[in-house]
Short mmCIF file of C-alpha atoms and ligand atoms in Angstrom, two decimals:
data_model
loop_
_atom_site.label_atom_id
_atom_site.label_comp_id
_atom_site.label_asym_id
_atom_site.label_seq_id
_atom_site.Cartn_x
_atom_site.Cartn_y
_atom_site.Cartn_z
CA MET W 1 -28.93 43.12 35.78
CA SER W 2 -30.14 42.53 32.22
CA TYR W 3 -31.47 39.28 30.80
CA VAL W 4 -32.13 37.57 27.48
CA ILE W 5 -34.59 34.82 26.62
CA GLY W 6 -33.80 31.87 24.34
CA ILE W 7 -36.79 29.96 22.97
CA ASP W 8 -36.33 26.48 21.50
CA LEU W 9 -39.34 25.42 19.45
CA GLY W 10 -38.76 21.64 19.37
CA THR W 11 -40.81 18.88 17.78
CA GLY W 12 -42.48 17.74 20.99
CA SER W 13 -42.23 20.84 23.14
CA VAL W 14 -41.13 24.44 23.44
CA LYS W 15 -38.57 25.43 26.07
CA SER W 16 -37.84 29.03 27.07
CA LEU W 17 -34.77 29.99 29.12
CA LEU W 18 -34.13 33.22 30.98
CA VAL W 19 -30.39 33.92 31.11
CA ASP W 20 -28.45 36.71 32.81
CA GLN W 21 -25.33 38.53 31.56
CA LYS W 22 -23.04 35.98 33.21
CA GLY W 23 -24.75 33.07 31.48
CA MET W 24 -26.60 31.93 34.62
CA ILE W 25 -29.94 30.23 33.99
CA CYS W 26 -32.45 32.27 36.00
CA GLY W 27 -35.65 30.63 34.81
CA GLU W 28 -36.93 27.85 32.60
CA ALA W 29 -40.41 27.01 31.34
CA SER W 30 -41.63 24.42 28.89
CA ARG W 31 -44.90 23.31 27.28
CA THR W 32 -45.75 20.40 24.98
CA TYR W 33 -47.93 20.19 21.85
CA PRO W 34 -49.20 17.21 19.87
CA LEU W 35 -48.06 15.72 16.57
CA GLN W 36 -50.66 14.56 14.06
CA HIS W 37 -50.09 11.43 11.98
CA GLU W 38 -53.17 11.40 9.76
CA GLN W 39 -51.75 8.71 7.48
CA PRO W 40 -48.64 6.50 7.74
CA GLY W 41 -45.60 8.68 6.99
CA TYR W 42 -47.48 11.94 7.67
CA SER W 43 -46.32 14.20 10.51
CA GLU W 44 -48.03 17.55 11.02
CA GLN W 45 -48.55 20.20 13.68
CA HIS W 46 -50.84 23.18 14.12
CA PRO W 47 -48.73 26.37 14.12
CA GLU W 48 -51.26 27.98 16.47
CA ASP W 49 -50.24 25.43 19.14
CA TRP W 50 -46.62 26.65 18.91
CA VAL W 51 -47.76 30.24 19.51
CA THR W 52 -50.15 29.46 22.38
CA GLN W 53 -47.65 27.27 24.18
CA THR W 54 -44.71 29.63 23.68
CA LEU W 55 -46.70 32.56 25.06
CA GLY W 56 -47.49 30.37 28.07
CA THR W 57 -43.78 29.75 28.72
CA LEU W 58 -42.96 33.46 28.42
CA ARG W 59 -45.74 34.40 30.85
CA GLU W 60 -44.51 31.78 33.30
CA LEU W 61 -40.89 32.98 33.05
CA LEU W 62 -41.89 36.55 33.84
CA GLN W 63 -44.23 35.54 36.67
CA THR W 64 -41.91 33.10 38.43
CA SER W 65 -38.55 34.89 38.04
CA GLY W 66 -39.55 38.24 39.50
CA VAL W 67 -37.59 39.93 36.69
CA GLN W 68 -38.99 43.27 35.53
CA PRO W 69 -40.11 43.45 31.86
CA GLU W 70 -37.60 46.20 31.00
CA GLN W 71 -34.76 44.01 32.29
CA VAL W 72 -35.31 41.53 29.44
CA GLU W 73 -33.24 43.15 26.70
CA GLY W 74 -33.53 40.58 23.94
CA ILE W 75 -35.20 37.40 22.71
CA SER W 76 -34.10 34.91 20.12
CA PHE W 77 -35.17 31.54 18.76
CA SER W 78 -34.06 28.03 17.93
CA GLY W 79 -36.41 25.77 16.01
CA GLN W 80 -37.06 22.33 14.60
CA MET W 81 -35.76 22.52 11.02
CA HIS W 82 -37.32 22.02 7.57
CA GLY W 83 -41.06 22.12 8.49
CA LEU W 84 -43.29 23.85 5.93
CA VAL W 85 -45.67 26.61 7.08
CA LEU W 86 -47.69 28.17 4.23
CA LEU W 87 -49.30 31.59 4.64
CA ASP W 88 -51.77 33.44 2.40
CA GLY W 89 -51.52 37.14 1.50
CA GLN W 90 -53.14 38.11 4.83
CA GLY W 91 -50.59 36.12 6.85
CA GLN W 92 -53.11 33.38 7.66
CA VAL W 93 -51.91 29.76 7.94
CA LEU W 94 -53.25 27.78 4.97
CA ARG W 95 -52.81 24.20 6.26
CA PRO W 96 -51.14 22.34 9.13
CA ALA W 97 -47.34 22.50 9.03
CA ILE W 98 -45.67 19.50 7.37
CA LEU W 99 -42.75 18.58 9.63
CA TRP W 100 -39.15 17.41 9.12
CA ASN W 101 -40.04 13.82 10.08
CA ASP W 102 -42.87 13.54 7.51
CA THR W 103 -41.85 11.07 4.80
CA ARG W 104 -44.62 11.43 2.18
CA THR W 105 -42.35 13.17 -0.35
CA THR W 106 -40.20 10.41 -1.88
CA PRO W 107 -41.61 11.00 -5.44
CA GLN W 108 -40.91 14.75 -5.10
CA CYS W 109 -37.30 13.99 -4.09
CA ARG W 110 -36.82 11.82 -7.19
CA ALA W 111 -38.38 14.60 -9.33
CA ILE W 112 -35.96 17.17 -7.85
CA GLU W 113 -32.99 14.90 -8.63
CA ALA W 114 -34.26 14.26 -12.18
CA LYS W 115 -34.81 17.93 -12.93
CA LEU W 116 -31.75 19.49 -11.28
CA GLY W 117 -29.16 16.70 -11.50
CA SER W 118 -25.79 17.92 -10.18
CA ARG W 119 -27.06 21.54 -9.96
CA LEU W 120 -28.88 20.65 -6.73
CA LEU W 121 -25.62 19.86 -4.93
CA ASP W 122 -23.78 22.74 -6.60
CA ILE W 123 -26.31 25.27 -5.30
CA THR W 124 -27.68 23.84 -2.06
CA LYS W 125 -24.73 21.58 -0.99
CA ASN W 126 -27.31 19.03 0.17
CA ALA W 127 -29.11 16.01 -1.27
CA ALA W 128 -32.88 15.77 -1.82
CA LEU W 129 -34.24 14.16 1.35
CA GLU W 130 -37.89 13.66 2.29
CA GLY W 131 -37.47 15.77 5.43
CA PHE W 132 -36.33 18.93 3.64
CA THR W 133 -38.71 21.76 2.71
CA LEU W 134 -38.64 21.95 -1.11
CA PRO W 135 -40.09 18.42 -1.53
CA LYS W 136 -42.91 19.45 0.84
CA LEU W 137 -43.65 22.59 -1.20
CA LEU W 138 -43.80 20.46 -4.34
CA TRP W 139 -46.11 17.97 -2.63
CA VAL W 140 -48.60 20.74 -1.79
CA GLN W 141 -48.21 22.21 -5.29
CA GLY W 142 -49.08 18.80 -6.79
CA HIS W 143 -51.68 17.52 -4.32
CA GLU W 144 -53.43 20.68 -3.12
CA PRO W 145 -53.21 23.03 -6.15
CA GLU W 146 -56.14 25.25 -5.11
CA LEU W 147 -54.66 25.82 -1.68
CA PHE W 148 -51.19 26.31 -3.15
CA ALA W 149 -52.50 29.02 -5.48
CA LYS W 150 -53.41 31.04 -2.36
CA ALA W 151 -49.89 30.76 -0.87
CA ALA W 152 -48.07 34.09 -0.62
CA VAL W 153 -45.05 33.04 1.46
CA PHE W 154 -43.57 30.01 3.19
CA LEU W 155 -41.90 29.98 6.58
CA LEU W 156 -40.17 27.47 8.85
CA PRO W 157 -41.63 26.76 12.32
CA LYS W 158 -39.65 29.20 14.45
CA ASP W 159 -39.92 31.88 11.70
CA TYR W 160 -43.69 31.62 11.95
CA LEU W 161 -43.48 31.95 15.72
CA ARG W 162 -41.28 35.05 15.34
CA TYR W 163 -43.71 36.45 12.78
CA ARG W 164 -46.56 36.10 15.27
CA LEU W 165 -44.52 37.80 18.00
CA THR W 166 -43.25 40.70 15.85
CA GLY W 167 -45.53 40.93 12.80
CA MET W 168 -42.37 40.82 10.62
CA LEU W 169 -41.71 38.14 7.98
CA HIS W 170 -38.17 36.73 7.92
CA MET W 171 -36.30 33.47 7.61
CA ASP W 172 -32.84 33.19 9.10
CA ILE W 173 -30.02 31.83 6.95
CA THR W 174 -29.09 28.84 9.16
CA ASP W 175 -32.64 27.50 8.82
CA ALA W 176 -33.08 28.55 5.16
CA ALA W 177 -30.06 26.30 4.46
CA GLY W 178 -32.30 23.29 5.19
CA THR W 179 -34.97 24.19 2.63
CA LEU W 180 -33.11 23.08 -0.56
CA LEU W 181 -33.92 26.51 -2.01
CA LEU W 182 -30.93 28.40 -0.64
CA ASP W 183 -27.65 29.02 -2.42
CA VAL W 184 -25.75 28.06 0.74
CA ILE W 185 -22.42 29.62 -0.23
CA GLY W 186 -23.93 32.82 -1.73
CA LYS W 187 -26.50 33.09 1.14
CA ARG W 188 -29.35 34.03 -1.23
CA TRP W 189 -32.47 32.30 -2.51
CA SER W 190 -31.87 30.32 -5.69
CA THR W 191 -34.06 31.79 -8.42
CA ASP W 192 -32.81 28.92 -10.65
CA ILE W 193 -34.40 26.33 -8.36
CA CYS W 194 -37.59 28.38 -7.99
CA GLU W 195 -37.87 28.67 -11.79
CA ALA W 196 -37.18 24.96 -12.35
CA PHE W 197 -40.29 24.08 -10.31
CA GLY W 198 -42.54 26.98 -11.28
CA LEU W 199 -42.30 28.53 -7.80
CA ASP W 200 -42.80 32.28 -7.54
CA PRO W 201 -39.60 33.61 -5.85
CA LYS W 202 -41.91 35.87 -3.80
CA LEU W 203 -42.83 32.71 -1.82
CA CYS W 204 -39.37 32.96 -0.24
CA PRO W 205 -39.34 35.44 2.68
CA PRO W 206 -36.63 38.07 3.33
CA LEU W 207 -33.45 36.48 4.72
CA ALA W 208 -31.83 37.54 7.99
CA GLU W 209 -28.60 36.66 9.78
CA ALA W 210 -29.08 34.69 13.02
CA MET W 211 -28.00 37.57 15.27
CA GLU W 212 -29.80 40.26 13.27
CA HIS W 213 -32.19 42.57 15.11
CA VAL W 214 -35.46 42.09 13.22
CA GLY W 215 -37.96 44.06 15.32
CA GLY W 216 -39.75 44.43 18.64
CA LEU W 217 -42.74 42.68 20.20
CA LEU W 218 -46.25 43.50 19.02
CA PRO W 219 -48.16 45.42 21.74
CA GLU W 220 -50.72 42.60 22.12
CA ILE W 221 -47.89 40.06 22.60
CA ALA W 222 -46.26 42.31 25.19
CA GLY W 223 -49.67 42.54 26.90
CA GLN W 224 -50.20 38.77 26.89
CA THR W 225 -46.72 37.83 28.14
CA GLY W 226 -45.85 40.66 30.49
CA LEU W 227 -42.75 41.50 28.40
CA ALA W 228 -41.99 45.05 27.22
CA ALA W 229 -42.80 45.88 23.57
CA SER W 230 -39.30 47.41 23.35
CA THR W 231 -37.66 43.98 23.89
CA LYS W 232 -35.33 43.45 20.92
CA VAL W 233 -36.09 40.40 18.82
CA PHE W 234 -33.19 38.67 17.02
CA ALA W 235 -33.75 36.27 14.12
CA GLY W 236 -32.37 33.08 15.72
CA GLY W 237 -31.35 29.83 14.09
CA ALA W 238 -32.00 26.20 13.24
CA ASP W 239 -32.00 23.89 16.28
CA ASN W 240 -28.78 22.20 15.21
CA ALA W 241 -27.05 25.55 14.64
CA CYS W 242 -28.25 26.75 18.07
CA GLY W 243 -27.35 23.40 19.69
CA ALA W 244 -23.83 23.89 18.32
CA VAL W 245 -23.63 27.44 19.69
CA GLY W 246 -24.97 26.34 23.10
CA ALA W 247 -22.24 23.66 23.27
CA GLY W 248 -19.51 26.14 22.29
CA ILE W 249 -19.05 24.83 18.72
CA VAL W 250 -18.20 28.24 17.29
CA GLY W 251 -14.81 27.77 15.66
CA LYS W 252 -12.51 25.50 13.68
CA GLY W 253 -11.71 22.08 15.20
CA ALA W 254 -14.83 22.07 17.38
CA THR W 255 -17.10 19.04 16.94
CA LEU W 256 -20.36 18.07 18.61
CA CYS W 257 -21.74 14.59 19.25
CA SER W 258 -25.36 14.61 20.35
CA ILE W 259 -26.96 11.26 21.20
CA GLY W 260 -30.63 11.90 21.86
CA THR W 261 -33.48 9.98 20.23
CA SER W 262 -31.59 10.61 16.98
CA GLY W 263 -27.85 11.19 16.86
CA VAL W 264 -25.99 14.11 15.36
CA ILE W 265 -22.32 14.62 14.69
CA LEU W 266 -21.56 18.17 13.67
CA ALA W 267 -18.38 20.13 12.99
CA TYR W 268 -17.69 23.81 12.40
CA GLU W 269 -16.19 24.62 9.02
CA GLU W 270 -14.82 27.86 7.57
CA ARG W 271 -14.76 26.77 3.93
CA GLU W 272 -17.11 25.24 1.40
CA GLN W 273 -17.03 21.43 1.55
CA ASP W 274 -18.40 18.90 -0.88
CA PHE W 275 -19.65 15.68 0.68
CA ALA W 276 -21.52 14.72 -2.49
CA GLY W 277 -24.73 14.81 -0.47
CA ALA W 278 -23.64 12.04 1.94
CA LEU W 279 -23.68 14.57 4.81
CA HIS W 280 -25.56 17.82 5.38
CA PHE W 281 -23.75 21.13 4.91
CA PHE W 282 -25.50 24.16 6.37
CA ASN W 283 -24.74 27.78 7.34
CA HIS W 284 -23.61 28.37 10.93
CA ALA W 285 -24.97 31.18 13.12
CA GLN W 286 -21.50 32.72 12.89
CA PRO W 287 -22.17 34.73 9.69
CA GLU W 288 -19.01 33.60 7.89
CA GLY W 289 -19.16 29.97 9.04
CA PHE W 290 -20.71 26.65 8.05
CA TYR W 291 -21.21 23.28 9.70
CA ALA W 292 -21.14 19.75 8.36
CA MET W 293 -23.57 17.36 9.96
CA GLY W 294 -24.27 13.63 9.97
CA VAL W 295 -27.48 12.17 11.38
CA THR W 296 -28.16 8.67 12.75
CA LEU W 297 -31.93 8.42 12.86
CA ALA W 298 -32.20 5.79 15.61
CA ALA W 299 -29.36 6.60 18.03
CA GLY W 300 -30.67 6.77 21.62
CA TYR W 301 -33.85 5.31 20.14
CA SER W 302 -31.97 2.03 19.47
CA LEU W 303 -30.79 1.75 23.07
CA ASP W 304 -34.23 2.72 24.30
CA TRP W 305 -35.82 0.04 22.09
CA PHE W 306 -33.36 -2.55 23.38
CA LYS W 307 -33.93 -1.64 27.05
CA LYS W 308 -37.72 -1.62 26.60
CA THR W 309 -37.56 -5.04 24.97
CA ILE W 310 -35.22 -6.68 27.50
CA ALA W 311 -35.78 -4.80 30.77
CA PRO W 312 -38.71 -2.38 30.54
CA ASP W 313 -38.83 -1.68 34.27
CA GLU W 314 -35.14 -1.02 34.87
CA SER W 315 -33.58 2.43 34.99
CA PHE W 316 -30.96 3.28 32.35
CA ASP W 317 -28.23 3.44 35.00
CA SER W 318 -29.00 -0.03 36.31
CA PHE W 319 -29.47 -1.43 32.80
CA LEU W 320 -26.05 -0.16 31.72
CA SER W 321 -24.23 -1.07 34.97
CA LEU W 322 -22.59 -4.29 33.69
CA VAL W 323 -21.51 -2.89 30.31
CA ALA W 324 -18.17 -1.73 31.79
CA GLU W 325 -17.30 -5.39 32.49
CA VAL W 326 -17.47 -6.30 28.78
CA PRO W 327 -14.27 -5.42 26.89
CA ALA W 328 -14.28 -3.12 23.85
CA GLY W 329 -15.74 -5.02 20.90
CA ALA W 330 -18.54 -6.78 22.86
CA GLY W 331 -16.97 -10.21 22.34
CA GLY W 332 -17.16 -10.02 18.54
CA LEU W 333 -20.76 -8.83 18.38
CA LEU W 334 -21.78 -6.00 16.03
CA PHE W 335 -25.03 -4.04 15.88
CA THR W 336 -26.23 -1.66 13.15
CA PRO W 337 -28.77 0.90 14.45
CA TYR W 338 -30.99 1.08 11.36
CA LEU W 339 -34.27 0.48 13.22
CA VAL W 340 -36.13 3.16 11.23
CA GLY W 341 -33.90 3.30 8.15
CA GLU W 342 -30.92 5.66 7.92
CA ARG W 343 -30.17 9.26 6.90
CA THR W 344 -26.37 9.77 6.64
CA PRO W 345 -24.13 8.61 5.14
CA HIS W 346 -26.62 6.06 3.76
CA ALA W 347 -29.89 7.81 2.88
CA ASP W 348 -31.95 4.60 2.93
CA ALA W 349 -35.51 4.24 4.18
CA VAL W 350 -35.58 0.45 3.61
CA ILE W 351 -32.49 -0.69 5.50
CA ARG W 352 -33.07 -2.18 8.97
CA GLY W 353 -30.76 -3.07 11.86
CA SER W 354 -28.91 -6.29 12.64
CA PHE W 355 -26.87 -8.09 15.26
CA VAL W 356 -23.94 -9.86 13.57
CA GLY W 357 -21.75 -12.41 15.35
CA LEU W 358 -24.07 -13.66 18.10
CA ASP W 359 -22.36 -16.35 20.17
CA GLY W 360 -23.70 -18.72 22.83
CA SER W 361 -21.40 -17.05 25.40
CA HIS W 362 -22.93 -13.59 24.94
CA ARG W 363 -24.92 -12.26 27.84
CA ARG W 364 -27.33 -9.33 28.04
CA GLU W 365 -24.48 -6.89 28.71
CA HIS W 366 -22.67 -7.99 25.52
CA LEU W 367 -25.78 -7.14 23.49
CA THR W 368 -26.18 -3.83 25.32
CA ARG W 369 -22.55 -2.89 24.72
CA ALA W 370 -22.88 -3.86 21.04
CA VAL W 371 -25.92 -1.55 20.70
CA MET W 372 -23.98 1.37 22.24
CA GLU W 373 -20.96 0.63 20.06
CA GLY W 374 -23.12 0.33 16.92
CA ILE W 375 -24.74 3.73 17.52
CA THR W 376 -21.28 5.25 18.02
CA PHE W 377 -19.85 3.49 14.93
CA SER W 378 -22.72 4.89 12.91
CA LEU W 379 -21.83 8.45 13.98
CA ASN W 380 -18.18 7.64 13.31
CA GLU W 381 -19.05 6.97 9.65
CA SER W 382 -19.92 10.66 9.34
CA LEU W 383 -16.89 11.73 11.38
CA GLU W 384 -14.68 9.69 9.04
CA ARG W 385 -15.99 11.78 6.14
CA PHE W 386 -15.25 15.04 8.01
CA ARG W 387 -11.64 13.87 8.40
CA ALA W 388 -11.39 12.68 4.79
CA ALA W 389 -12.41 16.21 3.72
CA GLY W 390 -9.48 17.59 5.74
CA MET W 391 -11.63 19.01 8.55
CA ALA W 392 -9.88 19.24 11.91
CA VAL W 393 -11.50 17.12 14.64
CA GLU W 394 -9.74 18.19 17.84
CA THR W 395 -12.11 17.85 20.78
CA ILE W 396 -15.62 16.42 20.65
CA VAL W 397 -18.28 17.87 22.95
CA SER W 398 -20.77 15.17 23.85
CA ILE W 399 -24.36 16.04 24.81
CA GLY W 400 -27.74 14.28 25.17
CA GLY W 401 -28.46 10.88 26.69
CA GLY W 402 -25.12 9.61 25.38
CA ALA W 403 -23.31 12.01 27.73
CA LYS W 404 -25.09 10.67 30.84
CA ASN W 405 -23.00 7.51 31.06
CA ASP W 406 -19.21 7.50 31.62
CA VAL W 407 -18.69 4.15 29.87
CA TRP W 408 -20.39 5.53 26.78
CA LEU W 409 -18.32 8.76 26.92
CA GLN W 410 -15.10 6.68 27.08
CA MET W 411 -16.41 4.52 24.22
CA GLN W 412 -17.01 7.68 22.15
CA ALA W 413 -13.41 8.83 22.78
CA ASP W 414 -12.10 5.37 21.79
CA ILE W 415 -14.25 4.98 18.66
CA PHE W 416 -13.86 8.59 17.49
CA GLY W 417 -10.14 8.53 18.31
CA ALA W 418 -10.37 12.00 19.87
CA PRO W 419 -10.83 13.48 23.36
CA VAL W 420 -14.48 13.79 24.41
CA VAL W 421 -15.75 16.35 26.96
CA LYS W 422 -19.16 16.83 28.49
CA LEU W 423 -20.80 20.09 29.47
CA LYS W 424 -21.14 21.32 33.08
CA ASN W 425 -24.69 22.52 32.61
CA GLU W 426 -26.32 21.22 29.46
CA GLN W 427 -29.20 23.40 28.24
CA GLY W 428 -29.35 22.52 24.55
CA PRO W 429 -30.44 24.79 21.69
CA ALA W 430 -32.39 27.21 23.95
CA LEU W 431 -29.08 28.36 25.44
CA GLY W 432 -27.67 28.80 21.90
CA ALA W 433 -30.70 30.98 21.08
CA ALA W 434 -30.14 33.04 24.25
CA MET W 435 -26.48 33.45 23.23
CA LEU W 436 -27.56 34.82 19.83
CA ALA W 437 -29.65 37.42 21.68
CA ALA W 438 -26.79 38.19 24.09
CA VAL W 439 -24.40 38.91 21.20
CA GLY W 440 -27.17 40.75 19.31
CA CYS W 441 -27.70 42.98 22.35
CA GLY W 442 -23.99 43.87 22.25
CA TRP W 443 -23.08 42.12 25.53
CA PHE W 444 -20.23 40.37 23.68
CA ALA W 445 -18.26 41.26 20.56
CA SER W 446 -18.63 37.74 19.10
CA LEU W 447 -20.19 34.34 19.67
CA SER W 448 -16.77 33.00 20.65
CA GLU W 449 -16.51 35.62 23.42
CA CYS W 450 -20.00 34.75 24.58
CA ALA W 451 -19.25 31.00 24.52
CA ALA W 452 -16.10 31.57 26.62
CA SER W 453 -18.30 33.14 29.28
CA PHE W 454 -21.53 31.06 29.00
CA VAL W 455 -20.30 27.52 28.21
CA ALA W 456 -18.39 25.49 30.82
CA TYR W 457 -16.88 22.04 30.33
CA ASP W 458 -16.81 19.17 32.78
CA ARG W 459 -14.84 15.89 32.68
CA ARG W 460 -12.65 15.03 29.68
CA PHE W 461 -12.25 11.46 28.34
CA GLU W 462 -8.97 10.70 26.53
CA PRO W 463 -8.88 7.86 23.98
CA ILE W 464 -7.31 4.65 25.35
CA PRO W 465 -4.79 3.48 22.68
CA ALA W 466 -5.55 -0.28 22.99
CA ASN W 467 -9.29 0.35 22.59
CA VAL W 468 -8.71 2.74 19.68
CA GLU W 469 -6.82 -0.09 17.94
CA THR W 470 -9.59 -2.66 18.63
CA TYR W 471 -12.28 -0.31 17.37
CA ARG W 472 -10.29 0.62 14.26
CA GLY W 473 -10.43 -3.01 13.12
CA LEU W 474 -14.04 -3.55 14.13
CA PHE W 475 -15.17 -0.33 12.41
CA GLU W 476 -14.01 -1.72 9.04
CA ILE W 477 -16.20 -4.80 9.60
CA TYR W 478 -19.09 -2.62 10.88
CA LYS W 479 -19.02 -0.56 7.66
CA SER W 480 -19.35 -3.68 5.52
CA VAL W 481 -22.59 -4.74 7.27
CA TYR W 482 -24.61 -2.06 5.45
CA ALA W 483 -23.54 -3.30 2.00
CA HIS W 484 -24.14 -6.94 2.98
CA THR W 485 -27.61 -6.40 4.46
CA ARG W 486 -28.99 -3.89 1.95
CA GLU W 487 -30.35 -6.33 -0.58
CA MET W 488 -31.63 -8.68 2.14
CA ASN W 489 -33.64 -5.80 3.59
CA GLU W 490 -35.11 -5.01 0.17
CA ARG W 491 -36.38 -8.60 0.09
CA LEU W 492 -37.49 -8.60 3.73
CA ARG W 493 -39.60 -5.50 3.09
CA ALA W 494 -42.48 -7.63 1.82
CA TYR W 495 -42.65 -9.41 5.21
CA ARG W 496 -42.71 -6.30 7.44
N1 LIG T 1 -28.72 7.43 31.97
C1 LIG T 1 -28.53 7.23 30.67
N2 LIG T 1 -27.39 6.70 30.21
C2 LIG T 1 -27.19 6.49 28.90
N3 LIG T 1 -28.09 6.77 27.96
C3 LIG T 1 -29.24 7.31 28.34
C4 LIG T 1 -29.53 7.57 29.70
N4 LIG T 1 -30.76 8.11 29.76
C5 LIG T 1 -31.21 8.19 28.48
N5 LIG T 1 -30.30 7.70 27.62
C6 LIG T 1 -30.39 7.60 26.16
O1 LIG T 1 -30.62 8.90 25.66
C7 LIG T 1 -31.79 8.98 24.88
C8 LIG T 1 -32.56 10.26 25.21
O2 LIG T 1 -31.70 11.35 25.12
P1 LIG T 1 -32.26 12.86 25.19
O3 LIG T 1 -31.13 13.76 24.86
O4 LIG T 1 -32.98 13.03 26.48
O5 LIG T 1 -33.28 12.73 23.97
P2 LIG T 1 -34.37 13.56 23.19
O6 LIG T 1 -34.38 14.93 23.78
O7 LIG T 1 -33.92 13.48 21.77
O8 LIG T 1 -35.61 12.75 23.42
C9 LIG T 1 -32.60 7.74 25.22
O9 LIG T 1 -33.26 7.27 24.08
C10 LIG T 1 -31.55 6.77 25.72
O10 LIG T 1 -31.12 5.92 24.68
O1 LIG T 2 -34.31 17.20 10.83
C1 LIG T 2 -33.58 17.67 11.69
C2 LIG T 2 -32.28 18.27 11.32
O2 LIG T 2 -31.92 18.10 9.97
C3 LIG T 2 -33.99 17.65 13.15
O3 LIG T 2 -32.93 17.92 14.01
C4 LIG T 2 -35.09 18.66 13.38
O4 LIG T 2 -34.48 19.94 13.32
C5 LIG T 2 -35.89 18.44 14.67
O5 LIG T 2 -35.21 18.19 15.83
P1 LIG T 2 -35.86 17.90 17.29
O6 LIG T 2 -36.99 18.83 17.52
O7 LIG T 2 -36.28 16.45 17.29
O8 LIG T 2 -34.68 18.11 18.23
#
């Protein structure tokens, strides 16, 4: 039997999965690393921690699974997106990585908009957001000019990890799409954008397709992990691209709803789409494909906040047990989940959440249901834009915390107005990364073939027509809350 390894380099931890040719999970290892917040809004990590901890997971996988090194045919990667890793001409890291959730770059975003105007959307298909990589590059260029002068190349987190494992510099296209330097449709670096900001195009590393074979393991890495140096290394992809692959979102009509700490709604697309920057539009791991993506920053986080505030010692299952008794609509109570601002479709760092319509008859379970409905409405705002652009939304695969509760899964079907299914064995982006290696190794002719063998679906939730009708009306009111509370939140800012 042959195996592949999928590595997901997340924000809080790295997870490595050993998978056989039938898609069975034969081993799993994970390690955490810290985040540094040196100043408010700053979020950094030491790239060396990613390497040390990943090597630890690989060693553990080999030691505990009993698999022989030569049986591991391929490795690939999934990684947290957008984070800036700067290397000098000798391949040494110049400063801690500035991560996707670092928000110091608002002035750089405004400067990008002022300089590029509509060209930014034409080329990159995305708006200038603090989390993306170009604003981070410009921050270092402006604030640390001496250090920036030494920069020879920039990488994203999992590209740095791959570089350390192989000695080869690459960035895969699905992740490059989140830098604001890629011509997303042409799949090449934009020399226009580089020139506009005085960036040497040599800072941009060679591009690779997600399933491209980019090298083997360095002998010292093979020695440290117990893997064979001949193990084929494939480029890999952005965590959202790999999450999509691991959930079987590899073709038209397939949509993903992921409710973790943040929430993501993502749909496969074959053609160029213009969302005027309200949603993200990135390259899929399928070389000819794209995906549109909406992000609710505080999705599961909102429910977590509410539970911690009301019932810190209860389990989620017990906390949510009475929600089924409250009818759709939570007795006229609405919640907007803007606890940390919002990303799509309203890129707004100042907005905050609200309960609207509180009534003396509401009990704890009404508030809880309203929080769950508000999170789902927020994701539906992005889904509504997919549909308006003519994208097919046939079945929605639900993953994350939001897929752990049947009432919430039914609510998703009713609010989205589409059938919702959950996965039999949810493994997240690490499985997607393993699938990229499996296809790269030639086990399958395509990602779709691999998904048909590796991804299995569990229960399906059909929309209930009466609830769909109720939610259709409420969603219109929900959408108006943002406009009505925007200015109030500007004024409230001074009191935070
Ligand atoms: N049993 C449950 N039922 C419903 N929601 C849950 C349950 N457990 C956790 N959650 C929600 O899911 C979120 C965590 O989801 P998860 O996918 O594990 O997140 P992440 O990996 O982003 O931290 C929590 O914030 C919580 O809101
Ligand atoms: O910013 C984005 C996507 O645009 C995030 O999805 C990051 O890619 C990090 O994800 P986690 O490590 O928290 O899953």
